[in-house]
Coordinates of C-alpha atoms in Angstrom, one line a residue:
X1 CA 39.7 10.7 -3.7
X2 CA 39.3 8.8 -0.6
X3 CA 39.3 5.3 -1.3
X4 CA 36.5 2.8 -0.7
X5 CA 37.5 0.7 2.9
X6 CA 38.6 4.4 4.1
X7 CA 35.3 5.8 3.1
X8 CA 33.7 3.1 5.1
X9 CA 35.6 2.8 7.7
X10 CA 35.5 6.5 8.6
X11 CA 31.5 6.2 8.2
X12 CA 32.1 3.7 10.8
X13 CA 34.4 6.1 12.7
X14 CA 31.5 9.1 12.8
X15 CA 28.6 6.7 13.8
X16 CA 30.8 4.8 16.7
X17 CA 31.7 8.5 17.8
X18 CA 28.0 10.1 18.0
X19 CA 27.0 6.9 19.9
X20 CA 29.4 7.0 22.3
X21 CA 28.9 10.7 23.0
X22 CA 25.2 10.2 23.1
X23 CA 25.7 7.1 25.5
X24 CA 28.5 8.8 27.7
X25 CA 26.7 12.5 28.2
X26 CA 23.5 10.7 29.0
X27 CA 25.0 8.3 32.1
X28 CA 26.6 11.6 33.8
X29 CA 30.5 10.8 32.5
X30 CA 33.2 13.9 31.9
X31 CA 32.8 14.3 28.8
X32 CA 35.9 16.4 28.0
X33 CA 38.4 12.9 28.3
X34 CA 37.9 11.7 25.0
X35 CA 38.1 14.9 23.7
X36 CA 41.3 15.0 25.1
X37 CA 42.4 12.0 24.2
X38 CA 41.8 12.8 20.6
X39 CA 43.6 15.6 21.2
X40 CA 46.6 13.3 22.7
X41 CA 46.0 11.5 19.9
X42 CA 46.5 13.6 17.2
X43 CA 49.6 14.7 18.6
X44 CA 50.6 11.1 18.4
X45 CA 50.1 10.3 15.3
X46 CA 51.7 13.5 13.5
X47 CA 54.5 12.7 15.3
X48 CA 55.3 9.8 14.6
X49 CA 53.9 10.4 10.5
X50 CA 56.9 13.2 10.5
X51 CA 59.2 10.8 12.6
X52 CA 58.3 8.4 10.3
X53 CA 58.3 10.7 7.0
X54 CA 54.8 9.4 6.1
X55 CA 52.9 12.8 6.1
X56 CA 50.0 11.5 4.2
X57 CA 49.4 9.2 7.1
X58 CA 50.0 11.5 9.6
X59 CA 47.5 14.2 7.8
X60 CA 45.0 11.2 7.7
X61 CA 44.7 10.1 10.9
X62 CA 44.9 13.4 12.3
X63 CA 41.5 14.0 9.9
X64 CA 40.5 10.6 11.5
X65 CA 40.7 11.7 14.8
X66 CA 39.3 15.1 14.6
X67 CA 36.3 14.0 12.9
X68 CA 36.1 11.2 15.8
X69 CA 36.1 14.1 18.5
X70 CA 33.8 16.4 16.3
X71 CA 31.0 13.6 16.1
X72 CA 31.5 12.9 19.9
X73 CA 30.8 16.3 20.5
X74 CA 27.5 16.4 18.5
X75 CA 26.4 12.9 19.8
X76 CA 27.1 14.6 23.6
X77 CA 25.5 18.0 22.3
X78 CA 22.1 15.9 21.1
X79 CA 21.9 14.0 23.9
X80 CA 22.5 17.1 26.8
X81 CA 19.6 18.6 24.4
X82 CA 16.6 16.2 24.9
X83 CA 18.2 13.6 27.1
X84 CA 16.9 10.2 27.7
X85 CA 18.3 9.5 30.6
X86 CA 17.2 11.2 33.5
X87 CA 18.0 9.3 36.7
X88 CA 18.6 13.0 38.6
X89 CA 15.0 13.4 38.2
X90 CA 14.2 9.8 40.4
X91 CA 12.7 10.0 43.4
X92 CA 11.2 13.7 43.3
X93 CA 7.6 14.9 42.7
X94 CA 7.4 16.0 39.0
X95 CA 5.2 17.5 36.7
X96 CA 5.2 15.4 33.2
X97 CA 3.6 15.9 29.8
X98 CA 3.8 13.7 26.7
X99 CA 2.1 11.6 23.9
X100 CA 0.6 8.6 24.8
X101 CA 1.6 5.8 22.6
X102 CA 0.3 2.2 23.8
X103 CA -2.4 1.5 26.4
X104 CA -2.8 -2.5 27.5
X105 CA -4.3 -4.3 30.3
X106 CA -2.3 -5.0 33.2
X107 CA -2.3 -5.8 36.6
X108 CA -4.4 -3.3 38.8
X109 CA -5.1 -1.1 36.1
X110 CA -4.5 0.1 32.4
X111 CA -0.8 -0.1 31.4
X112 CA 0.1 3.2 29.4
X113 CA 3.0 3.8 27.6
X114 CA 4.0 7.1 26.8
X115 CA 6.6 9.7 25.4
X116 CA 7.7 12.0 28.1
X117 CA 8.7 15.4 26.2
X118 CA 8.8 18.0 29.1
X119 CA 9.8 17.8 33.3
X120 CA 9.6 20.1 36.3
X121 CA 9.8 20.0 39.8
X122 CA 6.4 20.5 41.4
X123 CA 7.7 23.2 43.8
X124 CA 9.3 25.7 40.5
X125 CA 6.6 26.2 38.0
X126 CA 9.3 28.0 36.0
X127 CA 12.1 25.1 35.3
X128 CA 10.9 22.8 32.5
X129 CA 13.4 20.4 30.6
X130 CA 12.9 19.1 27.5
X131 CA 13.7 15.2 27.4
X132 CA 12.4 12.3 25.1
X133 CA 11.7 9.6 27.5
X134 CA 10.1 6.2 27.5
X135 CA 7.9 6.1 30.7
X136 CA 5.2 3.0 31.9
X137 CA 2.2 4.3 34.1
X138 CA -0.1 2.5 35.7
X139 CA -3.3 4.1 35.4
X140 CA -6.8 2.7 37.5
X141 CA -10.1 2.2 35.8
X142 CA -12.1 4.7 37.6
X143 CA -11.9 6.8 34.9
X144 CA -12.1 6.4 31.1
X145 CA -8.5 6.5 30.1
X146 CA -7.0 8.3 27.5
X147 CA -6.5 7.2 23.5
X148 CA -3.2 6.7 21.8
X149 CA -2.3 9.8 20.3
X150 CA -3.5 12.0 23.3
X151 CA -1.7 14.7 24.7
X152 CA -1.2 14.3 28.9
X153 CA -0.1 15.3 31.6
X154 CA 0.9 13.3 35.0
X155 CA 1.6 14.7 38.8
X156 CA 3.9 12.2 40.5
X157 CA 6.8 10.7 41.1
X158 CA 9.8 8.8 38.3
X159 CA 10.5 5.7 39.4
X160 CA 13.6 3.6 38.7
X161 CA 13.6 2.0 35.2
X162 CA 13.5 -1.4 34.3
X163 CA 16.3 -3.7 32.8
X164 CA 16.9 -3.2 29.4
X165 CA 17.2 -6.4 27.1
X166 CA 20.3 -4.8 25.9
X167 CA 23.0 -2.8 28.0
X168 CA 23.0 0.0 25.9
X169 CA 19.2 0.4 24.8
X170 CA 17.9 3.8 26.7
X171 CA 15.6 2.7 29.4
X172 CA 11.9 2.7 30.3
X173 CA 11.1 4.6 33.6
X174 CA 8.3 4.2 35.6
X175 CA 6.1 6.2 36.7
X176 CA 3.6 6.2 39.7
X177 CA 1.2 9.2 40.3
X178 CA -2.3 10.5 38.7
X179 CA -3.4 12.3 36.0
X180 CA -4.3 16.0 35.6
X181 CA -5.7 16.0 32.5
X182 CA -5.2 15.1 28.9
X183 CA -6.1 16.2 25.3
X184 CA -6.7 14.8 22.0
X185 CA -4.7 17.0 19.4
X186 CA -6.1 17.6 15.7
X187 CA -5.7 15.0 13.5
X188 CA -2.7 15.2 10.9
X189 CA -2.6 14.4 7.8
X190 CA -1.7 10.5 7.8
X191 CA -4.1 10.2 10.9
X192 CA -6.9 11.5 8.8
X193 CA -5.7 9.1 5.5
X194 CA -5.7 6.2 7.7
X195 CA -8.8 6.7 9.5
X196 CA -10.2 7.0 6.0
X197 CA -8.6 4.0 4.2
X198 CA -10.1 2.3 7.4
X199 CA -13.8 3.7 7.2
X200 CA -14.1 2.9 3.7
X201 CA -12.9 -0.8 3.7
X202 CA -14.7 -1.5 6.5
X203 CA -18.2 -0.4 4.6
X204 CA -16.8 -2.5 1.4
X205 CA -15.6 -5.3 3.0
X206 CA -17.8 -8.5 3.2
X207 CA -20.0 -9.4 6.7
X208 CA -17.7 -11.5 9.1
X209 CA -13.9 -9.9 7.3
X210 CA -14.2 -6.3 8.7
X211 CA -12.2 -7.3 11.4
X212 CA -9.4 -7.6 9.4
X213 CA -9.0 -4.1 7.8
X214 CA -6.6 -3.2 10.6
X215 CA -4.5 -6.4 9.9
X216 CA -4.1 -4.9 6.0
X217 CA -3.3 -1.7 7.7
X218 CA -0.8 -3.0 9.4
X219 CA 1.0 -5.0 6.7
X220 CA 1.2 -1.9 4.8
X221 CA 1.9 0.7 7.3
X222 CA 3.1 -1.2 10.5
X223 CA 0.1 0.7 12.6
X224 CA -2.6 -1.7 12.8
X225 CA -4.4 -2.7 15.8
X226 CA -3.8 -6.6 15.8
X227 CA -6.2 -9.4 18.0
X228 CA -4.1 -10.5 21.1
X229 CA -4.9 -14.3 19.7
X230 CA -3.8 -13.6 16.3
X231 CA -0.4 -12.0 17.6
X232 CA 0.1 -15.1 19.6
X233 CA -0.4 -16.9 16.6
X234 CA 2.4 -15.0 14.4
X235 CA 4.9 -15.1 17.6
X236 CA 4.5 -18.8 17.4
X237 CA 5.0 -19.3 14.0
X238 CA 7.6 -17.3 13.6
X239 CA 6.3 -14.6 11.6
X240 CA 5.7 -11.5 13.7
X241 CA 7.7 -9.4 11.5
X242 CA 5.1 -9.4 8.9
X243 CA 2.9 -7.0 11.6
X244 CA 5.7 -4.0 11.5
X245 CA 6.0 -2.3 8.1
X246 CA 10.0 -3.3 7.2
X247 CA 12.2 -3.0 3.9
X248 CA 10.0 -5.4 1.6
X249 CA 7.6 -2.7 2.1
X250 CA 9.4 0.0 0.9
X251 CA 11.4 -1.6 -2.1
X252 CA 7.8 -3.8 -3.4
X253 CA 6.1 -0.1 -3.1
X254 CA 9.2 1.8 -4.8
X255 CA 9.3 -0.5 -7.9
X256 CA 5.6 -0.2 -7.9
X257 CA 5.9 4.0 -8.0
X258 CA 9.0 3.3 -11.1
X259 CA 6.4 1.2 -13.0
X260 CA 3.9 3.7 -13.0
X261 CA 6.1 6.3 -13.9
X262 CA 7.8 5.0 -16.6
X263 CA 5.5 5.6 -19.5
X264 CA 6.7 9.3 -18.4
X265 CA 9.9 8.9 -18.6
X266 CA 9.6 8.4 -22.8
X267 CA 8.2 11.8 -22.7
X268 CA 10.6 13.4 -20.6
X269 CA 13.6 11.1 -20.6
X270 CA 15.8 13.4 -17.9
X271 CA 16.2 11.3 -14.6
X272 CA 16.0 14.3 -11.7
X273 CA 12.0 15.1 -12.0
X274 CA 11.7 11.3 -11.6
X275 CA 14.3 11.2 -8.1
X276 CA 13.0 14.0 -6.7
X277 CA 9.6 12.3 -7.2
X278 CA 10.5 9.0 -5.7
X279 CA 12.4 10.7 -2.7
X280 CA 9.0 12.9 -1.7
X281 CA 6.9 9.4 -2.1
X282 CA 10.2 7.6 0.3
X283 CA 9.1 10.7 2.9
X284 CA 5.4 10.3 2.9
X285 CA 5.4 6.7 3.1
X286 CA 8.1 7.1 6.4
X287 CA 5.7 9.6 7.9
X288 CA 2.0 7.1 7.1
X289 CA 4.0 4.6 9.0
X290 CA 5.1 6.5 11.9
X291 CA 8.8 6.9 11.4
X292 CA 10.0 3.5 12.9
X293 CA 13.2 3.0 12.5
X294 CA 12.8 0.0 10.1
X295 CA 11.0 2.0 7.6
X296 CA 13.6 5.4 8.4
X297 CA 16.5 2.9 7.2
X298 CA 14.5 1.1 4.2
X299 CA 13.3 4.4 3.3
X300 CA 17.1 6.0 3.3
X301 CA 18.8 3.1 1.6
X302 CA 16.2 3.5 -1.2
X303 CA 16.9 6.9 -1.3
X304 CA 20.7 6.8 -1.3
X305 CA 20.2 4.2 -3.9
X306 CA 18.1 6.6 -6.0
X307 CA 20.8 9.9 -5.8
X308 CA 23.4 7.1 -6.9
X309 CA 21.1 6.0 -10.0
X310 CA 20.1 9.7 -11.0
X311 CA 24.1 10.5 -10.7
X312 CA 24.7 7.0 -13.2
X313 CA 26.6 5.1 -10.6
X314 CA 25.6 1.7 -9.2
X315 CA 25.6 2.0 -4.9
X316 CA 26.5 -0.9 -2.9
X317 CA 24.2 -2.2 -0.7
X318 CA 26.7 -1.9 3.0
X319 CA 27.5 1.8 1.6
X320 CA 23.5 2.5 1.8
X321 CA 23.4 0.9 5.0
X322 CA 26.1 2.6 6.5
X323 CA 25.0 6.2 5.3
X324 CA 21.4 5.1 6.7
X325 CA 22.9 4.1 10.4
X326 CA 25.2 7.6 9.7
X327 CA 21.9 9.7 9.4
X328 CA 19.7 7.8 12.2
X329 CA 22.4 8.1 14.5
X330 CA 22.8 12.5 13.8
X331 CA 19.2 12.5 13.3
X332 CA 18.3 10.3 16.9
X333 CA 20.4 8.0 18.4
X334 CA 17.7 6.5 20.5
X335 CA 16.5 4.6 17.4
X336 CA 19.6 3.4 16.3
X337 CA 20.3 1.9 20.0
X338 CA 16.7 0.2 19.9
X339 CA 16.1 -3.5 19.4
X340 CA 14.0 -2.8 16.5
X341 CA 17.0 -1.4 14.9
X342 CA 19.2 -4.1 15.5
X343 CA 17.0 -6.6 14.1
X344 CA 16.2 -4.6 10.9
X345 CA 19.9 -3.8 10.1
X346 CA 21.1 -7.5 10.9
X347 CA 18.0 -9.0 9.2
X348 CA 19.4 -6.4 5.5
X349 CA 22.5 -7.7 6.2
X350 CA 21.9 -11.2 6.6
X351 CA 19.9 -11.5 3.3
X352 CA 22.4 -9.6 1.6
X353 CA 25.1 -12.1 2.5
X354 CA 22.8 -14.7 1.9
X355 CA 22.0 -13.5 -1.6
X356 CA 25.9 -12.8 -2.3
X357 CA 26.6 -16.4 -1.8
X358 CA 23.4 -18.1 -3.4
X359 CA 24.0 -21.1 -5.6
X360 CA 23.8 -19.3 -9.2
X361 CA 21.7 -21.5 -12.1
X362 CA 22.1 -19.5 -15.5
X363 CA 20.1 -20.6 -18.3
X364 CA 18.1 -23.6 -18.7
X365 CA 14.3 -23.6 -19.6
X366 CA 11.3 -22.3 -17.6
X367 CA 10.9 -25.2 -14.8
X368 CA 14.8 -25.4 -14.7
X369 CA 14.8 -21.2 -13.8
X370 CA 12.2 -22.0 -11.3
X371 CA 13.4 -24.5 -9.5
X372 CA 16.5 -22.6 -9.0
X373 CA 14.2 -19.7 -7.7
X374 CA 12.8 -21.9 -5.3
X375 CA 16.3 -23.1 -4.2
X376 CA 17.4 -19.8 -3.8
X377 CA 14.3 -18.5 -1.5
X378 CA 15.4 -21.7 0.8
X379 CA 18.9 -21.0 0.4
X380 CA 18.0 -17.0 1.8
X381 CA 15.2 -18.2 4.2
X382 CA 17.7 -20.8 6.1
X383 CA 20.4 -17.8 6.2
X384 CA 18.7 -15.4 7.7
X385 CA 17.3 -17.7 10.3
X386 CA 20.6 -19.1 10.6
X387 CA 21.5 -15.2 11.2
X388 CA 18.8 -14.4 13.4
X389 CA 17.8 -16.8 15.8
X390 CA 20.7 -16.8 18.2
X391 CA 20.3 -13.0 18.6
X392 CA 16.5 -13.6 19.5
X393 CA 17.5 -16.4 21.6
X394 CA 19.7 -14.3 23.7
X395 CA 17.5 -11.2 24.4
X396 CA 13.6 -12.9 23.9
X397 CA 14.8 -15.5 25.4
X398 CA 12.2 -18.0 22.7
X399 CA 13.0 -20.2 20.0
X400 CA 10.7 -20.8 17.0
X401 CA 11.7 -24.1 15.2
X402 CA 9.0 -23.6 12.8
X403 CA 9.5 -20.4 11.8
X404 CA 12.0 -21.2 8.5
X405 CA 8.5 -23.8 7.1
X406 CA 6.1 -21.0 7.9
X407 CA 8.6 -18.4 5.5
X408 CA 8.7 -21.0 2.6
X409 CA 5.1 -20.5 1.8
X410 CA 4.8 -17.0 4.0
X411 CA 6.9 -15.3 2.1
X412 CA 5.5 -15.8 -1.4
X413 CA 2.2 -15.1 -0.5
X414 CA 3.4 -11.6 1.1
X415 CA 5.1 -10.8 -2.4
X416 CA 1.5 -11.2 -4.0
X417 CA -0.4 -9.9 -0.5
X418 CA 1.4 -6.5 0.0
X419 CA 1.2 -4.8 -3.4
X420 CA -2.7 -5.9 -3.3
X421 CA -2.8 -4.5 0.1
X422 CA -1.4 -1.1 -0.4
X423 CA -3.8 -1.0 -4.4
X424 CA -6.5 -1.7 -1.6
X425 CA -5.7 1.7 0.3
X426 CA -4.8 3.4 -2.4
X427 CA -8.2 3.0 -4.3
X428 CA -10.0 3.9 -0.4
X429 CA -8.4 7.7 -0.8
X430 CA -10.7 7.9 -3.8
X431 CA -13.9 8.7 -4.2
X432 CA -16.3 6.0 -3.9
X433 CA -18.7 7.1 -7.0
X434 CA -19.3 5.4 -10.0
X435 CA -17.0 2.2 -11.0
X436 CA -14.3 3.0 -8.4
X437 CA -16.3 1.3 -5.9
X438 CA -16.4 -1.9 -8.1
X439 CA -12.7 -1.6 -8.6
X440 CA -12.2 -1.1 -5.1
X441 CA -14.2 -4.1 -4.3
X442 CA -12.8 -6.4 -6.7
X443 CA -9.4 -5.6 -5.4
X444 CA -10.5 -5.6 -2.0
X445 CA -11.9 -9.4 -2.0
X446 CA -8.8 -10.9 -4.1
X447 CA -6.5 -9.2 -0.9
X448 CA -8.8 -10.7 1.4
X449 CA -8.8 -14.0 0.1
X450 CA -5.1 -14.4 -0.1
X451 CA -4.7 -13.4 3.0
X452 CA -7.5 -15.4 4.4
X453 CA -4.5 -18.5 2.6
X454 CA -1.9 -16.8 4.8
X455 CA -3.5 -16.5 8.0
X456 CA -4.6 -20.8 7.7
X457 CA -1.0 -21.1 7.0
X458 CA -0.1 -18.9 9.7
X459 CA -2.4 -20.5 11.9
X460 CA -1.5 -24.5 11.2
X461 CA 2.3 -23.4 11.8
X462 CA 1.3 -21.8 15.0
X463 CA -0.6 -24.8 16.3
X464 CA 1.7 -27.9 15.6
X465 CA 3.3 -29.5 19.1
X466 CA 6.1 -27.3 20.1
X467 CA 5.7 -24.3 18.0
X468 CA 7.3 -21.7 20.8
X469 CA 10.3 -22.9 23.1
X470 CA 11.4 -20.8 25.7
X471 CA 15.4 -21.1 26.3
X472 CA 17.5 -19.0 27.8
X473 CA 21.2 -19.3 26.7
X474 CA 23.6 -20.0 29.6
X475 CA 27.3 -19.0 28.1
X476 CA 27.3 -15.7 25.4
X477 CA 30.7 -17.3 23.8
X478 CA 28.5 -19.8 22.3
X479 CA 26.9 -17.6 20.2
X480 CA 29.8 -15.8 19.4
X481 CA 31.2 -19.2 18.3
X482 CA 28.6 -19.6 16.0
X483 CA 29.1 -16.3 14.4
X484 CA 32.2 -16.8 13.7
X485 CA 31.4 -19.9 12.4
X486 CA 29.3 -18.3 10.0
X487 CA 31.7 -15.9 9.0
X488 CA 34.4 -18.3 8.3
X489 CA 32.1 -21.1 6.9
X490 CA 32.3 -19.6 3.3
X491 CA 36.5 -19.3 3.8
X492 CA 36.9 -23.0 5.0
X493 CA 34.9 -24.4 2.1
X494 CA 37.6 -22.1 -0.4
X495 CA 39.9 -22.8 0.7
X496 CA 39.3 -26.7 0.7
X497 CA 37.9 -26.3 -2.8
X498 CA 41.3 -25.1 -4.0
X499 CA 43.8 -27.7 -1.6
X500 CA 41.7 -30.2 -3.2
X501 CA 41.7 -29.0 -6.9
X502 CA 45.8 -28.6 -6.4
X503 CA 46.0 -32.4 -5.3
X504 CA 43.7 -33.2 -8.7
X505 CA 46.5 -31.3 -10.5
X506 CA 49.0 -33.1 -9.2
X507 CA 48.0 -36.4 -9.3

């Protein structure tokens, strides 16, 4: 049995390695020196295991290293497969087709942001490579542009990319030329769910709140189309993570699916029909939302915690999130290099750590427990942006000093406003006939009128004097001061807990 650390730490070992070869493949490196210097490696360490009479070792790191070169090799092999980054292609009249994700107004024109999948030179018709880059075109008006969604295709030339906020995020290329022409493909599945969720609370919903069926949408599913004012609002208060679907989502919506199936589970008290259930619902749900990587490493904690409940064992919280970075990095390593990433996994693992070292209350009667509850939601809130806000500071650059006063009440009210949310799509699928529509209603005007709370709330945080700061950080060690700080914070006060119980005991 391989023991727990050595489990993790080799989970460690196979996700540094697949990044790395991902990284190194895509900027033009020779890839075969650090398969050699596994090799050399290797070599290394059986010698001096035998030298040493420590064969286990030696066997171990030689297992160590091989699986280190082995997941270099498939991070090089998916990135030389659709590669994202393509600087031999800048500079020379191509041929690009993709899926249009974003389209905003900018300067001179409409700013499009889209998905390149395929390239080709102008002049050979014949030599198309597959790729999966981020690309910004500038598009003029003189035409009506194309929709999200839409299949097109661009004549022109790649221009250089832009800075990334981090040095090893892929980067966005530009792109200046025209386009040729462009499709709308047939709706799928969640396209047609959402565009009927949409249509039906729009007809439901009362004169003057229509507007905000896409904000429900996008609490649920991350995919709403939000007012440029009212994402101003939730940048300045602190809150823009509520607009992109994230854990809460999945584990408020997963409890909700156990609930409802456990009157089943007296009838049928085996555990698999249940896990495979839960794990097909964990799929869906990724796919409705688009597959950002938030929801991709919600959805395979939850499912990693599932497998480990159906097997009766109790999973760890870091092993889920190390098998979920494991699988995103095999799966695409784009995603697990993106800033949306970063923020989702350090965001997990700062309320873990928060929640590990919360002041426990046991006992006591009903205001006593809820106090405590209330202690312990300050105690997590004042973590996590104690966690958080350096990062942000460093690559947005903006500091929100009210954004731990707009979570106090913000998060509460999300815990009662997503589950009514996703009832409110969930009774749209069905058909409006008969009482459904009163249920539907009803459910739809109790959503509408806690969130109508959150978005005053949202809205008074966002307006007092000084609500968005921009700062720039001049020295990177400070931060890394204050990390450390953090990390050692807990240690320091243990240690001085038990210097000054020994002088207690000895006086």
């Amino acid at each position: 049995m391989i023991r727990t650390g050595r489990w993790r730490g080799l989970l460690c070992l196979v996700i540094v390695a697949i990044l790395c070869g991902f990284f190194v493949e895509g900027r033009s490196a020779w890839t075969p020196l650090p398969v050699a210097a596994a090799a050399l490696g290797m070599t290394a360490c059986l010698g001096v295991g035998l030298w040493g009479r420590k064969r286990r070792h030696a066997v171990w790191l030689c297992v160590c290293m091989a699986g280190a070169a082995f997941s270099f090799a498939c991070g090089a092999w998916r990135e030389a497969q659709r590669p994202v980054w393509i600087n031999a292609w800048l500079g020379q009249p191509v041929l690009a087709e993709g899926v249009l994700e974003q389209v905003s107004a900018g300067r001179g024109g409409t700013l499009c942001t889209l998905e390149v999948t395929r390239l080709r030179p102008v002049a050979d018709a014949s030599l198309w490579e597959q790729c999966q880059v981020t690309t910004l075109w500038l598009a003029d008006d003189s035409g009506d542009p194309p929709q999200p969604g839409a299949r097109v295709a661009l004549a022109g030339v790649l221009t250089a990319p832009s800075r990334s906020l981090l040095p090893w995020q892929p980067p966005e290329y530009g792109f200046r030329g025209r386009l040729r022409h462009w499709s709308v493909p047939s709706p799928s599945l969640e396209e047609w769910l959402h565009s009927r969720m949409d249509e039906h609370l729009a007809v439901l919903a009362p004169a003057g709140e229509a507007g905000n069926v896409p904000l429900l949408d996008s609490l649920v599913f991350g995919s709403g189309q939000v007012e440029p004012n009212l994402h101003q609002e939730f940048l300045r208060a602190g809150l823009l993570h509520v607009l992109a679907a994230s854990g809460a989502n999945v584990v408020l919506l997963l409890s909700a699916l156990s609930l409802l199936l456990r009157p089943l589970r007296w009838l049928y008290p085996r555990r698999l029909p249940f896990c495979v259930a839960k794990l097909a619902f964990l799929c869906e749900f990724t796919r409705l939302c688009g597959g950002q990587p938030s929801i991709v490493r919600a959805a395979l904690m939850a499912a990693y915690r599932e497998l480990g409940l159906a097997w009766a064992r109790a999973p760890k919280t870091i092993d889920g999130m190390l098998v979920a970075a494991c699988a995103m990095a095999i799966w695409r390593p784009a995603t697990l290099l993106g800033l949306s990433a970063w923020l989702s996994f350090a965001a997990t693992a700062a309320i873990q750590h928060a929640l590990s070292h919360a002041p426990r209350v046991t006992g006591g009667n009903l205001r006593q427990r809820l106090w405590a509850k209330g202690l312990e939601t300050l105690w997590v809130c004042l973590m996590v942006e104690a966690w958080l806000t350096p990062f942000t500071l460093l690559v947005f650059h903006q500091l929100t000093p009210y954004a731990l006063l707009a979570n106090l009440l913000g998060e509460p009210l999300l815990t009662l406003l997503l589950p009514l949310a996703t009832a409110t799509d969930a009774l749209a699928l069905l058909p409006q006939v008969g009482p459904v529509v009163l249920l539907t209603r009803g459910v739809l005007l109790a959503t509408l009128a806690v969130l109508h709370v959150f978005l005053q709330w949202t809205g008074w945080v966002a307006h007092l004097p000084g609500a968005l700061v921009q700062a720039q950080v001049g020295n990177p060690l400070l931060i890394a001061a204050w990390y450390m700080l953090l990390l050692l914070a807990p240690r320091v006060r243990n240690f001085t807990a038990q210097v000054w119980t020994s002088i207690d005991k000895n006086r």
